[in-house]
Short mmCIF file of C-alpha atoms in Angstrom, two decimals:
data_model
loop_
_atom_site.label_atom_id
_atom_site.label_comp_id
_atom_site.label_asym_id
_atom_site.label_seq_id
_atom_site.Cartn_x
_atom_site.Cartn_y
_atom_site.Cartn_z
CA MET A 1 -5.75 -10.11 -3.21
CA THR A 2 -4.23 -13.10 -1.44
CA GLY A 3 -4.31 -14.14 2.18
CA PHE A 4 -1.96 -16.25 4.26
CA ALA A 5 -2.09 -18.96 6.89
CA ALA A 6 -0.17 -18.65 10.15
CA ALA A 7 0.56 -21.35 12.73
CA THR A 8 1.26 -20.88 16.43
CA SER A 9 2.03 -23.35 19.21
CA ASP A 10 2.15 -23.36 23.00
CA VAL A 11 4.98 -25.56 24.32
CA PRO A 12 4.91 -26.74 28.00
CA ASP A 13 7.96 -26.92 30.22
CA ASP A 14 8.75 -30.50 29.22
CA GLY A 15 9.45 -29.34 25.66
CA GLN A 16 6.66 -31.41 24.12
CA PRO A 17 3.71 -29.57 22.57
CA ALA A 18 0.29 -30.52 23.85
CA ALA A 19 -1.82 -32.29 21.26
CA ASP A 20 -4.55 -29.68 21.34
CA ALA A 21 -2.29 -26.63 21.70
CA ILE A 22 -1.29 -26.22 18.04
CA THR A 23 -3.67 -23.84 16.29
CA ARG A 24 -4.03 -22.64 12.74
CA ALA A 25 -5.32 -19.31 11.33
CA SER A 26 -7.22 -19.89 8.11
CA MET A 27 -7.06 -17.57 5.10
CA LEU A 28 -10.57 -16.30 5.84
CA GLY A 29 -10.19 -15.34 9.49
CA ASN A 30 -8.51 -15.76 12.85
CA GLN A 31 -10.75 -18.47 14.31
CA ARG A 32 -8.52 -21.15 15.78
CA THR A 33 -9.10 -24.78 14.80
CA PRO A 34 -7.20 -27.87 15.92
CA ALA A 35 -4.38 -28.81 13.57
CA SER A 36 -5.83 -32.27 13.25
CA GLU A 37 -9.09 -30.99 11.75
CA PRO A 38 -9.19 -31.42 7.94
CA ALA A 39 -8.40 -28.15 6.14
CA ASP A 40 -11.53 -28.26 3.97
CA LEU A 41 -13.78 -28.59 7.03
CA ALA A 42 -12.02 -25.66 8.73
CA LEU A 43 -12.46 -23.55 5.61
CA ALA A 44 -16.15 -24.47 5.30
CA ALA A 45 -16.74 -23.56 8.94
CA GLU A 46 -14.98 -20.23 8.43
CA VAL A 47 -17.11 -19.32 5.42
CA ALA A 48 -20.30 -20.33 7.23
CA ASN A 49 -19.46 -18.38 10.40
CA PRO A 50 -16.68 -15.87 9.67
CA THR A 51 -14.95 -14.13 12.53
CA GLN A 52 -13.88 -11.23 10.34
CA GLN A 53 -16.45 -9.07 8.55
CA PHE A 54 -16.49 -9.00 4.76
CA THR A 55 -17.08 -5.56 3.24
CA SER A 56 -18.42 -4.20 -0.01
CA LEU A 57 -17.48 -0.92 -1.66
CA THR A 58 -19.13 1.09 -4.42
CA LEU A 59 -18.02 4.24 -6.25
CA THR A 60 -20.58 6.32 -8.14
CA PRO A 61 -19.98 9.53 -10.16
CA ASP A 62 -22.77 12.10 -10.37
CA LYS A 63 -22.06 12.42 -14.13
CA THR A 64 -20.67 9.91 -16.59
CA THR A 65 -20.06 12.36 -19.46
CA ILE A 66 -18.76 15.91 -19.07
CA SER A 67 -17.07 18.68 -21.03
CA PRO A 68 -13.37 19.41 -20.42
CA ASN A 69 -12.70 21.01 -17.01
CA ASP A 70 -16.25 20.35 -15.77
CA GLN A 71 -16.63 19.18 -12.17
CA VAL A 72 -17.70 15.66 -11.27
CA THR A 73 -18.39 14.33 -7.75
CA PHE A 74 -17.65 10.71 -6.80
CA THR A 75 -19.52 9.11 -3.90
CA VAL A 76 -18.02 6.12 -2.08
CA HIS A 77 -20.24 3.82 -0.04
CA ALA A 78 -18.75 1.19 2.28
CA ALA A 79 -20.94 -1.46 3.90
CA ALA A 80 -20.78 -4.79 5.66
CA ALA A 81 -21.33 -7.32 2.88
CA MET A 82 -23.54 -9.67 4.88
CA THR A 83 -25.73 -7.18 6.74
CA GLY A 84 -25.53 -4.00 4.66
CA ALA A 85 -24.63 -2.02 7.79
CA PRO A 86 -22.55 1.10 7.00
CA VAL A 87 -18.81 0.94 7.58
CA ALA A 88 -18.27 4.27 9.36
CA ASN A 89 -15.15 6.26 10.22
CA GLU A 90 -12.83 4.20 8.03
CA GLN A 91 -10.26 5.37 5.47
CA VAL A 92 -10.87 4.74 1.77
CA ASN A 93 -8.32 5.43 -0.99
CA ILE A 94 -9.43 7.01 -4.28
CA VAL A 95 -7.38 5.51 -7.10
CA VAL A 96 -6.95 6.53 -10.76
CA VAL A 97 -6.58 3.48 -13.01
CA THR A 98 -4.47 3.62 -16.17
CA GLY A 99 -4.07 0.21 -17.75
CA SER A 100 -2.34 -1.91 -15.13
CA ARG A 101 -1.13 1.13 -13.18
CA TRP A 102 -3.02 2.31 -10.08
CA SER A 103 -2.23 5.70 -8.55
CA THR A 104 -3.77 6.83 -5.25
CA THR A 105 -4.95 10.44 -5.56
CA ALA A 106 -6.77 11.00 -2.26
CA THR A 107 -7.65 9.34 1.04
CA LEU A 108 -11.15 9.91 2.43
CA ARG A 109 -12.90 8.94 5.68
CA THR A 110 -16.41 7.53 5.65
CA ASP A 111 -19.20 9.24 7.63
CA ASP A 112 -21.85 7.60 9.81
CA ALA A 113 -23.69 6.46 6.68
CA GLY A 114 -20.54 4.77 5.40
CA GLU A 115 -20.14 7.40 2.67
CA ALA A 116 -17.43 9.78 1.51
CA ARG A 117 -17.31 12.20 -1.42
CA ILE A 118 -14.69 13.86 -3.56
CA SER A 119 -15.05 16.37 -6.41
CA ALA A 120 -12.62 16.93 -9.26
CA ARG A 121 -12.36 18.81 -12.53
CA LEU A 122 -11.31 16.51 -15.38
CA LEU A 123 -9.56 17.43 -18.60
CA SER A 124 -9.67 13.97 -20.11
CA THR A 125 -11.58 10.71 -19.85
CA THR A 126 -10.68 9.18 -16.49
CA THR A 127 -11.22 5.81 -14.81
CA VAL A 128 -11.40 5.81 -11.02
CA THR A 129 -11.92 3.17 -8.33
CA ALA A 130 -11.89 3.07 -4.53
CA VAL A 131 -9.93 0.73 -2.26
CA PHE A 132 -10.60 -0.10 1.40
CA ASP A 133 -7.54 -1.64 3.03
CA GLY A 134 -9.52 -3.31 5.80
CA GLY A 135 -8.92 -3.28 9.54
CA THR A 136 -8.66 -5.48 12.60
CA MET A 137 -12.18 -6.86 12.17
CA LEU A 138 -12.94 -5.77 8.60
CA ARG A 139 -12.01 -7.36 5.32
CA PRO A 140 -10.50 -5.29 2.46
CA SER A 141 -12.58 -4.56 -0.63
CA VAL A 142 -12.30 -2.79 -3.99
CA ALA A 143 -15.08 -0.90 -5.76
CA GLY A 144 -15.93 -1.51 -9.38
CA ALA A 145 -14.22 1.04 -11.61
CA ALA A 146 -16.16 4.11 -12.78
CA THR A 147 -15.23 5.90 -16.01
CA VAL A 148 -16.14 9.53 -16.69
CA VAL A 149 -15.94 10.40 -20.37
CA VAL A 150 -14.73 13.91 -21.20
CA ARG A 151 -16.20 15.07 -24.49
CA ALA A 152 -13.82 16.87 -26.81
CA PRO A 153 -15.22 20.14 -28.21
CA ALA A 154 -17.01 19.53 -31.51
CA ALA A 155 -14.88 20.28 -34.55
CA SER A 156 -16.26 22.71 -37.09
CA GLY A 157 -15.40 23.88 -40.55
CA THR A 158 -12.73 22.43 -42.80
CA ALA A 159 -8.98 22.37 -42.77
CA GLU A 160 -6.17 21.87 -45.18
CA ALA A 161 -4.64 18.43 -44.97
CA GLY A 162 -0.96 17.57 -44.69
CA ARG A 163 1.22 20.64 -45.16
CA GLY A 164 -1.72 22.58 -46.51
CA GLY A 165 -1.17 22.47 -50.24
CA ALA A 166 -2.81 25.25 -52.19
CA GLY A 167 -6.51 24.67 -52.53
CA SER A 168 -6.30 21.22 -50.89
CA VAL A 169 -9.35 21.17 -48.61
CA THR A 170 -10.83 18.16 -46.82
CA ALA A 171 -13.41 17.50 -44.12
CA LEU A 172 -11.89 17.85 -40.68
CA PRO A 173 -11.93 14.51 -38.80
CA GLY A 174 -12.31 14.52 -35.03
CA SER A 175 -9.71 13.23 -32.61
CA THR A 176 -10.51 9.75 -31.31
CA ILE A 177 -7.58 9.34 -28.91
CA GLY A 178 -6.88 12.91 -27.83
CA ALA A 179 -8.33 12.64 -24.32
CA LYS A 180 -6.24 9.56 -23.63
CA ALA A 181 -3.13 11.37 -24.85
CA VAL A 182 -3.77 14.26 -22.45
CA TYR A 183 -4.15 11.93 -19.52
CA LEU A 184 -0.98 9.99 -20.36
CA ALA A 185 0.85 13.30 -20.79
CA SER A 186 -0.23 14.41 -17.30
CA LEU A 187 1.38 11.29 -15.79
CA GLN A 188 4.79 12.53 -16.96
CA LYS A 189 4.55 15.74 -14.92
CA GLY A 190 7.86 16.79 -13.37
CA LYS A 191 10.14 14.66 -15.56
CA PRO A 192 13.18 16.61 -16.77
CA TYR A 193 13.77 18.11 -20.18
CA VAL A 194 16.81 16.55 -21.84
CA TYR A 195 17.64 17.39 -25.45
CA GLY A 196 17.22 14.32 -27.65
CA ALA A 197 15.39 12.29 -24.96
CA ALA A 198 12.22 10.38 -25.81
CA GLY A 199 11.29 8.85 -22.44
CA PRO A 200 10.42 7.27 -20.26
CA TYR A 201 12.52 9.20 -17.69
CA ALA A 202 13.27 12.41 -19.61
CA PHE A 203 12.01 14.13 -22.75
CA ASP A 204 12.55 16.91 -25.21
CA CYS A 205 9.43 18.48 -26.72
CA SER A 206 8.98 16.18 -29.71
CA GLY A 207 10.26 13.12 -27.85
CA PHE A 208 7.49 13.77 -25.34
CA ALA A 209 4.76 13.72 -28.01
CA GLN A 210 6.28 10.69 -29.72
CA TYR A 211 6.38 8.75 -26.43
CA ILE A 212 2.78 9.59 -25.48
CA TYR A 213 1.30 8.60 -28.82
CA LYS A 214 3.40 5.46 -29.01
CA GLN A 215 1.53 4.23 -25.91
CA LEU A 216 -1.68 4.67 -27.88
CA GLY A 217 -0.51 2.74 -30.93
CA ARG A 218 0.29 5.79 -33.07
CA TYR A 219 3.68 6.38 -34.66
CA LEU A 220 5.02 9.93 -34.82
CA PRO A 221 8.38 10.71 -36.40
CA ARG A 222 11.13 11.97 -34.11
CA THR A 223 11.45 15.73 -34.63
CA ALA A 224 8.92 18.52 -34.19
CA GLN A 225 9.34 19.50 -37.85
CA GLN A 226 8.63 15.94 -39.00
CA GLN A 227 5.63 15.71 -36.70
CA PHE A 228 4.28 18.95 -38.12
CA TYR A 229 4.40 17.42 -41.61
CA ALA A 230 2.91 14.10 -40.41
CA THR A 231 -0.21 15.52 -38.73
CA ILE A 232 -3.41 16.99 -40.14
CA ARG A 233 -3.65 20.78 -40.04
CA VAL A 234 -6.50 22.03 -37.86
CA PRO A 235 -7.67 25.64 -37.39
CA GLN A 236 -6.91 27.09 -33.98
CA SER A 237 -10.64 27.50 -33.37
CA ALA A 238 -11.24 23.76 -33.89
CA LYS A 239 -8.40 22.36 -31.78
CA GLN A 240 -9.24 19.54 -29.38
CA PRO A 241 -7.45 17.99 -26.39
CA GLY A 242 -4.66 15.78 -27.66
CA ASP A 243 -3.89 17.92 -30.72
CA LEU A 244 -0.27 18.98 -31.14
CA ILE A 245 0.55 22.68 -30.80
CA PHE A 246 3.46 23.80 -33.00
CA PHE A 247 5.41 27.04 -32.61
CA GLY A 248 7.56 28.71 -35.27
CA THR A 249 6.86 28.72 -38.98
CA PRO A 250 5.73 25.85 -41.22
CA ASP A 251 9.30 25.30 -42.43
CA ASN A 252 10.98 26.02 -39.09
CA ILE A 253 9.09 24.50 -36.14
CA THR A 254 10.96 25.43 -32.97
CA HIS A 255 8.82 23.96 -30.20
CA MET A 256 5.63 21.99 -29.57
CA GLY A 257 3.25 20.70 -26.89
CA ILE A 258 0.14 18.55 -26.42
CA TYR A 259 -3.09 20.54 -26.14
CA ALA A 260 -4.94 19.89 -22.85
CA GLY A 261 -7.98 22.11 -23.36
CA ASN A 262 -8.96 25.61 -22.20
CA GLY A 263 -5.87 27.27 -23.67
CA TYR A 264 -3.38 25.01 -21.85
CA MET A 265 -0.95 22.33 -22.98
CA TRP A 266 1.43 19.71 -21.60
CA ALA A 267 4.99 20.30 -22.78
CA ALA A 268 8.67 19.67 -22.11
CA PRO A 269 9.83 23.27 -22.51
CA ARG A 270 13.63 23.65 -22.39
CA THR A 271 16.92 22.63 -20.79
CA GLY A 272 16.72 23.03 -17.01
CA ASP A 273 12.95 22.76 -17.06
CA TYR A 274 10.57 19.80 -16.75
CA VAL A 275 7.31 18.46 -18.17
CA LYS A 276 4.56 20.83 -17.07
CA TYR A 277 0.99 22.01 -17.62
CA GLN A 278 1.24 25.52 -19.02
CA GLN A 279 -0.75 28.09 -20.89
CA ILE A 280 -0.26 28.46 -24.63
CA TYR A 281 1.88 31.58 -24.42
CA THR A 282 1.30 33.10 -27.86
CA SER A 283 -1.46 33.37 -30.43
CA ASP A 284 1.03 32.51 -33.18
CA TYR A 285 0.95 28.71 -33.43
CA TYR A 286 -0.23 25.86 -35.63
CA VAL A 287 -2.35 22.82 -34.72
CA GLY A 288 -1.76 19.25 -35.88
CA ARG A 289 -4.10 16.31 -35.28
CA VAL A 290 -3.01 12.70 -34.81
CA LEU A 291 -5.53 10.14 -36.09
#
């Protein structure tokens, strides 16, 4: 975060500024110092005796690892950095962090103890921070990021690999990037379905999956049928968040989505519709895992 310096002057009627009338606001506060005073001395004085109050902010989850759709509560604590006194009755933004992108999800107000709380149910591993924008006499501050890991359900049993050749059985590997895929998929909510589109502003069903996994360094071919062939077959009972849900038959895949957990998926359904979080609407589907 950067500050700025502002200069003001009082000019008497004769049009000539008085020598001691020009003042300067340093980057660390509003204390006025004569323009003739060396900048480094003004800065040192400001740090030693600031006129604005520095603040500190922390964000603490009550759990750091949960199962999909479990509830976690985040507690924000705002305090004066130099005295530890609570910063009460001030607004704090709760922000979800995805790479370099920050998205504000809620605005809270601190209580008399300088604290505020928010609870959420998470479907995928999520990184959150808190931001205090400051005020007339309070400096802004940002909390250290807190990450809550959402465990994918444990895989069990075995599954046929590839297209499921006769008798071809292999140990079923777990998904290592599925939770990230679900979270990235959720960020596309509301974007329109357009046949043949593969993002970032519109998607069809397979273009949606291709786009999401591309952000995670995984290449998926373009069509749903090709993606069905390119992923590892997984039993329905062993599906994990991030797995691909395929509808149709093995040789005629007609639609697909990204499994989000608890019987739901993210998908770009059809023309006139948009990316949405929806229930898996039939028991007749196949599961493919991206490794």
